[in-house]
Coordinates of C-alpha atoms in Angstrom, one line a residue:
X1372 CA 11.4 -8.9 -12.9
X1373 CA 13.6 -8.2 -9.9
X1374 CA 13.0 -10.0 -6.6
X1375 CA 13.8 -9.6 -2.9
X1376 CA 12.5 -11.2 0.3
X1377 CA 10.1 -9.8 2.9
X1378 CA 12.3 -8.6 5.8
X1379 CA 13.3 -11.2 8.3
X1380 CA 11.8 -14.0 6.2
X1381 CA 12.6 -16.3 3.3
X1382 CA 9.5 -15.2 1.4
X1383 CA 10.5 -14.2 -2.1
X1384 CA 8.5 -11.3 -3.5
X1385 CA 8.7 -9.3 -6.7
X1386 CA 9.9 -5.7 -6.5
X1387 CA 6.6 -4.8 -8.1
X1388 CA 3.4 -5.7 -6.2
X1389 CA -0.1 -5.7 -7.9
X1390 CA -2.5 -3.4 -6.1
X1391 CA -6.1 -4.5 -6.5
X1392 CA -8.3 -1.8 -5.0
X1393 CA -10.0 -1.1 -8.4
X1394 CA -11.3 -4.6 -8.7
X1395 CA -15.0 -4.5 -8.2
X1396 CA -15.6 -0.8 -8.9
X1397 CA -13.5 0.4 -11.8
X1398 CA -12.7 -3.2 -13.0
X1399 CA -15.0 -6.1 -13.6
X1400 CA -14.2 -9.5 -12.4
X1401 CA -13.1 -10.6 -15.9
X1402 CA -10.8 -7.6 -16.1
X1403 CA -9.4 -8.3 -12.6
X1404 CA -8.6 -11.9 -13.6
X1405 CA -6.9 -10.7 -16.8
X1406 CA -4.7 -8.4 -14.7
X1407 CA -3.8 -11.2 -12.3
X1408 CA -2.9 -13.5 -15.2
X1409 CA -0.9 -10.8 -16.9
X1410 CA 1.0 -9.8 -13.8
X1411 CA 1.9 -13.4 -13.0
X1412 CA 3.0 -14.1 -16.6
X1413 CA 5.4 -11.1 -16.3
X1414 CA 7.0 -12.1 -13.0
X1415 CA 4.8 -10.3 -10.5
X1416 CA 4.2 -12.8 -7.7
X1417 CA 3.1 -10.3 -5.0
X1418 CA -0.6 -9.3 -4.6
X1419 CA -2.0 -6.7 -2.2
X1420 CA -5.6 -6.3 -1.2
X1421 CA -7.8 -5.4 1.8
X1422 CA -11.1 -6.4 3.4
X1423 CA -12.6 -3.0 2.7
X1424 CA -11.8 -3.0 -1.1
X1425 CA -12.8 -1.9 -3.6
X1426 CA -12.3 1.8 -3.1
X1427 CA -13.8 4.2 -2.4
X1428 CA -15.3 2.1 0.3
X1429 CA -19.0 1.4 0.0
X1430 CA -21.2 -1.2 1.8
X1431 CA -22.2 -2.5 -1.7
X1432 CA -18.6 -3.3 -2.6
X1433 CA -17.3 -4.4 0.8
X1434 CA -15.2 -7.5 0.3
X1435 CA -15.7 -7.5 -3.5
X1436 CA -12.0 -7.4 -4.3
X1437 CA -11.1 -10.3 -2.1
X1438 CA -13.9 -12.4 -3.6
X1439 CA -12.6 -11.7 -7.1
X1440 CA -9.1 -12.8 -6.2
X1441 CA -10.5 -15.9 -4.5
X1442 CA -12.5 -16.8 -7.6
X1443 CA -9.2 -16.4 -9.6
X1444 CA -7.4 -18.7 -7.2
X1445 CA -10.1 -21.3 -7.6
X1446 CA -10.1 -21.0 -11.4
X1447 CA -6.4 -20.8 -12.0
X1448 CA -5.1 -23.1 -9.2
X1449 CA -2.2 -20.7 -8.7
X1450 CA -2.6 -19.8 -5.0
X1451 CA 0.8 -21.2 -4.2
X1452 CA 2.5 -19.1 -6.9
X1453 CA 1.4 -15.9 -5.2
X1454 CA 2.5 -14.1 -2.1
X1455 CA -0.8 -12.7 -0.8
X1456 CA -1.2 -9.6 1.4
X1457 CA -4.4 -8.3 2.8
X1458 CA -5.5 -5.9 5.5
X1459 CA -7.9 -5.4 8.4
X1460 CA -9.7 -2.1 8.5
X1461 CA -10.0 -0.2 11.8
X1462 CA -12.1 2.5 13.5
X1463 CA -12.4 6.2 12.7
X1464 CA -13.3 5.7 9.0
X1465 CA -17.1 5.3 8.9
X1466 CA -17.0 1.6 8.0
X1467 CA -19.3 0.2 10.7
X1468 CA -20.9 -2.1 8.2
X1469 CA -17.7 -4.3 8.2
X1470 CA -18.2 -5.6 11.8
X1471 CA -19.8 -4.6 15.1
X1472 CA -16.4 -3.9 16.7
X1473 CA -13.8 -2.2 14.5
X1474 CA -11.0 -2.2 17.1
X1475 CA -8.0 -4.5 16.8
X1476 CA -8.9 -6.9 19.6
X1477 CA -8.6 -10.7 19.7
X1478 CA -12.2 -11.2 18.6
X1479 CA -12.3 -8.8 15.7
X1480 CA -8.9 -9.8 14.4
X1481 CA -9.9 -13.5 14.4
X1482 CA -13.3 -12.6 12.7
X1483 CA -11.7 -10.5 10.0
X1484 CA -9.0 -13.1 9.2
X1485 CA -11.6 -15.8 8.9
X1486 CA -13.9 -13.7 6.7
X1487 CA -10.9 -12.8 4.4
X1488 CA -9.8 -16.4 4.2
X1489 CA -13.4 -17.4 3.1
X1490 CA -13.6 -14.7 0.5
X1491 CA -10.1 -15.4 -0.8
X1492 CA -10.8 -19.2 -0.9
X1493 CA -7.5 -20.0 0.8
X1494 CA -6.4 -21.3 4.2
X1495 CA -3.5 -18.9 4.8
X1496 CA -2.5 -15.3 4.2
X1497 CA 1.2 -14.5 3.7
X1498 CA 1.2 -10.9 5.0
X1499 CA -1.6 -9.6 7.3
X1500 CA -1.6 -5.8 7.8
X1501 CA -3.4 -3.3 10.0
X1502 CA -4.8 -0.9 7.4
X1503 CA -4.6 2.2 9.6
X1504 CA -4.0 2.9 13.3
X1505 CA -6.9 2.6 15.8
X1506 CA -5.8 5.9 17.4
X1507 CA -6.4 9.3 15.7
X1508 CA -3.2 10.4 14.0
X1509 CA -1.7 12.0 10.9
X1510 CA -2.2 9.0 8.8
X1511 CA -2.4 8.6 5.0
X1512 CA 0.8 10.7 4.5
X1513 CA -0.5 13.8 6.1
X1514 CA 2.3 16.1 7.3
X1515 CA 1.4 17.4 10.7
X1516 CA 0.1 15.7 13.9
X1517 CA -2.8 17.6 15.5
X1518 CA -3.6 16.9 19.1
X1519 CA -7.3 15.9 19.5
X1520 CA -9.6 14.0 21.8
X1521 CA -8.8 10.3 21.5
X1522 CA -10.3 7.5 23.6
X1523 CA -7.6 5.1 22.4
X1524 CA -5.7 3.3 25.1
X1525 CA -2.4 1.6 24.3
X1526 CA -3.1 -2.0 23.4
X1527 CA -0.1 -2.8 21.2
X1528 CA 0.9 -5.8 23.3
X1529 CA -2.6 -7.2 23.1
X1530 CA -2.7 -6.8 19.3
X1531 CA 0.6 -8.6 18.9
X1532 CA -0.5 -11.4 21.1
X1533 CA -3.7 -11.8 19.1
X1534 CA -1.7 -11.8 15.9
X1535 CA 0.7 -14.4 17.4
X1536 CA -2.2 -16.7 18.0
X1537 CA -3.3 -16.4 14.3
X1538 CA 0.2 -17.2 13.2
X1539 CA 0.3 -20.2 15.6
X1540 CA -3.0 -21.4 14.0
X1541 CA -1.4 -21.1 10.5
X1542 CA -3.9 -18.6 9.2
X1543 CA -1.3 -15.9 8.7
X1544 CA 2.4 -16.1 8.2
X1545 CA 3.7 -12.6 8.8
X1546 CA 2.4 -9.2 9.9
X1547 CA 2.7 -5.5 8.9
X1548 CA 1.2 -2.1 9.4
X1549 CA -0.1 0.5 7.0
X1550 CA -0.6 4.3 7.2
X1551 CA 1.5 4.3 10.4
X1552 CA 3.7 7.0 11.9
X1553 CA 7.3 6.6 13.3
X1554 CA 5.9 6.6 16.9
X1555 CA 3.4 3.9 16.1
X1556 CA 5.9 1.7 14.3
X1557 CA 8.4 2.0 17.1
X1558 CA 5.7 1.1 19.7
X1559 CA 5.2 -2.2 17.8
X1560 CA 8.9 -2.8 17.7
X1561 CA 9.2 -2.1 21.4
X1562 CA 6.5 -4.5 22.5
X1563 CA 7.8 -7.2 20.1
X1564 CA 11.2 -7.1 21.6
X1565 CA 10.0 -6.8 25.2
X1566 CA 7.6 -9.7 25.1
X1567 CA 9.2 -11.9 22.3
X1568 CA 6.1 -11.3 20.1
X1569 CA 5.9 -11.3 16.3
X1570 CA 7.6 -8.4 14.6
X1571 CA 6.0 -6.0 12.1
X1572 CA 8.1 -6.7 9.0
X1573 CA 6.5 -4.2 6.5
X1574 CA 4.8 -0.8 6.5
X1575 CA 2.5 0.2 3.6
X1576 CA 2.4 4.0 3.3
X1577 CA 2.1 6.5 0.4
X1578 CA 5.4 7.4 -1.2
X1579 CA 6.0 9.2 -4.5
X1580 CA 7.8 12.1 -6.1
X1581 CA 4.8 14.2 -5.0
X1582 CA 4.8 12.9 -1.4
X1583 CA 8.1 12.0 0.2
X1584 CA 7.1 12.6 3.8
X1585 CA 8.0 8.9 4.5
X1586 CA 11.7 10.0 4.4
X1587 CA 11.2 12.2 7.5
X1588 CA 11.4 9.7 10.4
X1589 CA 10.0 6.5 9.0
X1590 CA 12.9 5.8 6.5
X1591 CA 15.4 5.7 9.4
X1592 CA 13.1 3.5 11.5
X1593 CA 12.8 1.1 8.5
X1594 CA 16.6 1.1 8.1
X1595 CA 17.5 0.5 11.7
X1596 CA 14.6 -1.9 12.5
X1597 CA 14.8 -3.9 9.2
X1598 CA 11.2 -3.1 8.1
X1599 CA 10.3 -2.9 4.4
X1600 CA 8.2 -0.2 2.8
X1601 CA 5.4 -1.3 0.5
X1602 CA 5.0 2.0 -1.3
X1603 CA 1.5 2.8 -2.4
X1604 CA 0.2 5.6 -4.7
X1605 CA 3.7 5.8 -6.4
X1606 CA 2.1 7.5 -9.4
X1607 CA -0.1 9.8 -7.1
X1608 CA -3.5 8.7 -8.5
X1609 CA -2.1 8.7 -12.0
X1610 CA -0.8 12.3 -11.8
X1611 CA 2.7 11.1 -12.3
X1612 CA 1.8 9.2 -15.5
X1613 CA 1.6 12.6 -17.1
X1614 CA -1.9 12.1 -18.5
X1615 CA -3.3 15.1 -16.7
X1616 CA -0.7 17.3 -18.5
X1617 CA -2.1 16.6 -21.9
X1618 CA -5.3 18.7 -21.7
X1619 CA -7.5 15.7 -22.2
X1620 CA -10.7 15.5 -20.2
X1621 CA -10.1 11.9 -18.8
X1622 CA -13.6 11.5 -17.2
X1623 CA -12.8 7.9 -16.1
X1624 CA -9.6 8.8 -14.3
X1625 CA -9.8 8.1 -10.5
X1626 CA -8.9 11.7 -9.7
X1627 CA -12.0 12.8 -11.7
X1628 CA -14.3 10.0 -10.7
X1629 CA -13.7 10.4 -7.0
X1630 CA -13.1 14.1 -6.3
X1631 CA -13.0 13.4 -2.5
X1632 CA -9.4 12.2 -3.1
X1633 CA -8.2 15.7 -3.9
X1634 CA -4.7 15.7 -2.4
X1635 CA -3.0 15.1 -5.8
X1636 CA -5.2 17.7 -7.6
X1637 CA -3.7 21.1 -6.8
X1638 CA -1.7 23.8 -8.5
X1639 CA 1.5 22.7 -6.7
X1640 CA 1.1 19.1 -7.8
X1641 CA 0.5 20.1 -11.4
X1642 CA 3.5 22.4 -11.4
X1643 CA 5.8 19.7 -9.8
X1644 CA 4.5 17.1 -12.2
X1645 CA 5.5 19.4 -15.1
X1646 CA 8.9 19.8 -13.8
X1647 CA 9.4 16.1 -13.2
X1648 CA 8.1 15.5 -16.7
X1649 CA 10.8 17.8 -18.1
X1650 CA 13.5 16.0 -16.1
X1651 CA 12.3 12.7 -17.6
X1652 CA 12.3 14.1 -21.1
X1653 CA 15.8 15.5 -20.6
X1654 CA 17.1 12.0 -19.9
X1655 CA 15.0 10.2 -22.5
X1656 CA 12.5 8.7 -20.1
X1657 CA 8.7 8.9 -19.6
X1658 CA 7.4 10.5 -16.5
X1659 CA 6.1 7.1 -15.4
X1660 CA 9.5 5.5 -15.8
X1661 CA 11.2 8.3 -13.8
X1662 CA 8.6 8.1 -11.0
X1663 CA 8.5 4.4 -10.5
X1664 CA 12.2 3.9 -10.9
X1665 CA 12.9 6.5 -8.2
X1666 CA 10.7 4.5 -5.8
X1667 CA 12.2 1.2 -6.7
X1668 CA 15.8 2.4 -6.1
X1669 CA 15.2 3.6 -2.5
X1670 CA 17.0 1.2 -0.1
X1671 CA 14.1 1.1 2.4
X1672 CA 11.5 0.1 -0.3
X1673 CA 10.7 -3.7 -0.4
X1674 CA 8.1 -3.5 -3.2
X1675 CA 6.2 -0.8 -5.1
X1676 CA 2.4 -1.3 -5.3
X1677 CA 1.1 -0.5 -8.7
X1678 CA -2.5 -0.3 -9.8
X1679 CA -4.0 -0.1 -13.2
X1680 CA -7.4 -0.2 -14.9
X1681 CA -6.2 -1.7 -18.1
X1682 CA -3.5 -4.0 -19.3
X1683 CA -1.7 -1.3 -21.2
X1684 CA -1.1 0.7 -18.0
X1685 CA -0.1 -2.5 -16.2
X1686 CA 2.5 -3.4 -18.8
X1687 CA 4.0 0.1 -18.8
X1688 CA 4.2 0.0 -15.0
X1689 CA 5.8 -3.4 -14.9
X1690 CA 8.3 -2.5 -17.6
X1691 CA 9.7 0.3 -15.4
X1692 CA 11.5 -2.3 -13.3
X1693 CA 14.2 -2.3 -16.0
X1694 CA 15.0 1.4 -15.6
X1695 CA 18.0 2.5 -13.5
X1696 CA 18.4 6.2 -12.6
X1697 CA 21.8 7.7 -12.7
X1698 CA 23.3 10.2 -10.2
X1699 CA 22.6 13.0 -12.6
X1700 CA 18.9 12.0 -12.8
X1701 CA 18.6 11.8 -9.1
X1702 CA 20.2 15.2 -8.7
X1703 CA 17.7 16.7 -11.1
X1704 CA 14.9 15.1 -9.1
X1705 CA 16.2 16.6 -5.9
X1706 CA 16.3 20.1 -7.5
X1707 CA 12.6 19.8 -8.1
X1708 CA 11.9 18.4 -4.7
X1709 CA 13.8 21.3 -3.1
X1710 CA 11.9 23.9 -5.1
X1711 CA 8.4 22.4 -4.5
X1712 CA 8.8 20.0 -1.5
X1713 CA 6.1 17.3 -1.0
X1714 CA 3.2 19.2 -2.7
X1715 CA 0.6 16.4 -2.2
X1716 CA 0.1 16.0 1.6

């Protein structure tokens, strides 16, 4: 395994992070615990979850993933061996069952942290993230910003002050954002500097060979502000594993189980995937190896969040940390990107 530190901290994290959103819907608790054990045994010390997980979000499974992780902490006694990240969900996503007020105010932040701590059976969270902006924006990797009616009023300073108090109480150690835009991330940076408030040290956004929109704006912000990307969906819902190019039915694949997540299921994504698979084969790699190694080599990426529904997938994903892409490989990737740029958003 390879390691780095969360920006502006001495917290050591693996360059691969275990994503857990399948725990409680596609994976049983026993399977979840097997994944956690396997990941830790293979050097992965970084776990990411969220209060709304598992996904797709449902009232019946709200908080299920955190509960499974908490039960694993209790059973294994390995809480201190893990860097734990979780997230608070916000408004605009139809999740009113999570709490009465979904905005990021002092009361809701304190309530959500306490509920996560209880489910996770721990007294601290290493990285606490805002799962998506309160305002309406082009989040989740979408390309264009559409102006629309939005009652949001700028409360960035208030949010940081509330998070500062949770840090003071020892309930969280560091903070980050998720599904943010360059404007949103810079507003947090501005208020942090202006009022000597805690700094957002990470951003968790989609980033893959099929969706490189992060490179437009956010990559420079991360470089100049020393913010690390936690790249999610690096295999584009499994499309970049190559399994959808085999002709097999794959009824249990996420892209088939949950057709509402259709962004990676298009003619352009299939064609781009074929071309990337050919690049991989030309250099003696699998498509998975090419895809994850590309993410890991980007200088603005702190860790790549991988998810799996079985240990075989998990082992393959973890093993890609050993792969180094050459300049010739990177040039071949750019040729595909230039011919079919960002087909997934």
